[in-house]
Amino acid sequence: MTSQHCILIGAPVDSGKRRAGCLMGPDAYRTAGIAAALESLGHTVEDIGNLAPETHPADTNDGLVYARNETIGWTSRLAQAAEDALECGLPVFLGGDHSLSLGSVAGAANFAAKEGRPLFVLWLDAHTDFHTPETSDSGNLHGTPVGYFTGRRGFENFPEVLNPVPEENVCMIGLRSVDTQERLALEDSSIRTHDMRHIDENGIAGPLNRFLDQVAEANGMLHVSLDVDFLDPSVAPAVGTTVPGGATVREAHLVCEILHDSGLMTSLDLVELNPFLDERGRTAHLMVDLCASALGRRVFDRPTRSYQ
């Protein structure tokens, strides 16, 4: 296994939705032993601590869109952090809600463009997050990152997306909660979507491997964004957007093991962990285990955990 330099970037983003708690996520991952898990696989680990958003005007929240200015501040800071970290290694963004991906993916796309390579995005999530601030009924910006980094209009005052990710370079797996506006927009897009019915009927390896073949053929870079709600809430309860019928533990590990086997992943988001909703850290530990699988841990290396 090739050793990587993994850069842990704390992104305690809690502005993408109204339910508080994701700001505790980065420290929960650290407490669950993410650095030690990666070091045990032969990787070097650098933890740069928790970032803060760029200076921004205070949000009044007197309109539908929640915490727009704070999220803009986070987007600017995380885009630069992603671009800088990719110069040195493989960034792992410890979230934080999914609005952090407005910045992490935009920054990864900027770096890929400098390298003359296309960026591909694997979106592991119950939701498509393909809204814009103008189309969102909730006003929660954690539902907008894919719309942002693919270049949809409607992101007034956000940093300009200099290198939009082509829609055909985005693959979504695990979908099971898509509202009407998102569905109609996706039907007009080139984004690959695989809902849980498709996974139930065909398995999870096939669509993933076909996507990875496309990445490899294009000599692309691959950003993986893993949302806690990709998993079934029976095994990962620490998320404010639970949707029954998600991926099993084994399906999720298979995805991560295939990712490692491909050798294609160049950056990673771990998002939407809300430790306030967890059960004795079980979700944080599972997400750390999945991260380790994506970076080389095999079945026989995986410790057995007890929650007794």
C-alpha angles and dihedrals in degrees: 000000000000113000115235133197102236116200114201111209116190109217107178092184113166100156099090095081141014100247107089127219110078090096086076092057101092094054091045089057090049091049089049088059105253095155094049091046092055094042090053087061092057097261124131114235130207118185110198093186129234120328127214129216120263115264110286140168115270115266117241094191090207092134134056097270111082122221095344095163095048090049090050088053091051092047092055094046096046095045090057092043091053093048092048096045094050088062088065109029147307112328118215111195112210106206158251120166123326094266085081086077091069085073104029095053095041090052093047089051091052091052092047090052090053089052092049092241131120120246120228124193127209108200113199104186146117088235134052096222087206096137127113126214086260097053101038114107092195098045089224108141095205083081094061113059098101090048089051102047093043089056105252115165124247103070098118114188093005117126112277113263099235096182111028115201108243110246092235088060092063123087122185121198128181101031118165106140114058122150124218098260092050092046092052092047092049092050087059092047136077094233115130110235127190116181125195093263088060089049092048092051100039109019129246101263098067100060091040094052092047090053093047090051088057091050092050094046090054094045085237133170115238127218114192119201113194117190119195088230090064081080125070110264090233088073100026110035098158099096132093094219102057116174118181119233100048132147119303122236090256094049090050093049090048090055091051094045091051089049090054093046089054093055089211105113112108102168137014140202123202104192148174097025107153106187090190087071098042129110108234092318097300095136093047090050092048092051090049089050090051091050089051091050090052088053099047115287112144129208093260091051095054115104120227111244126210124203095184 
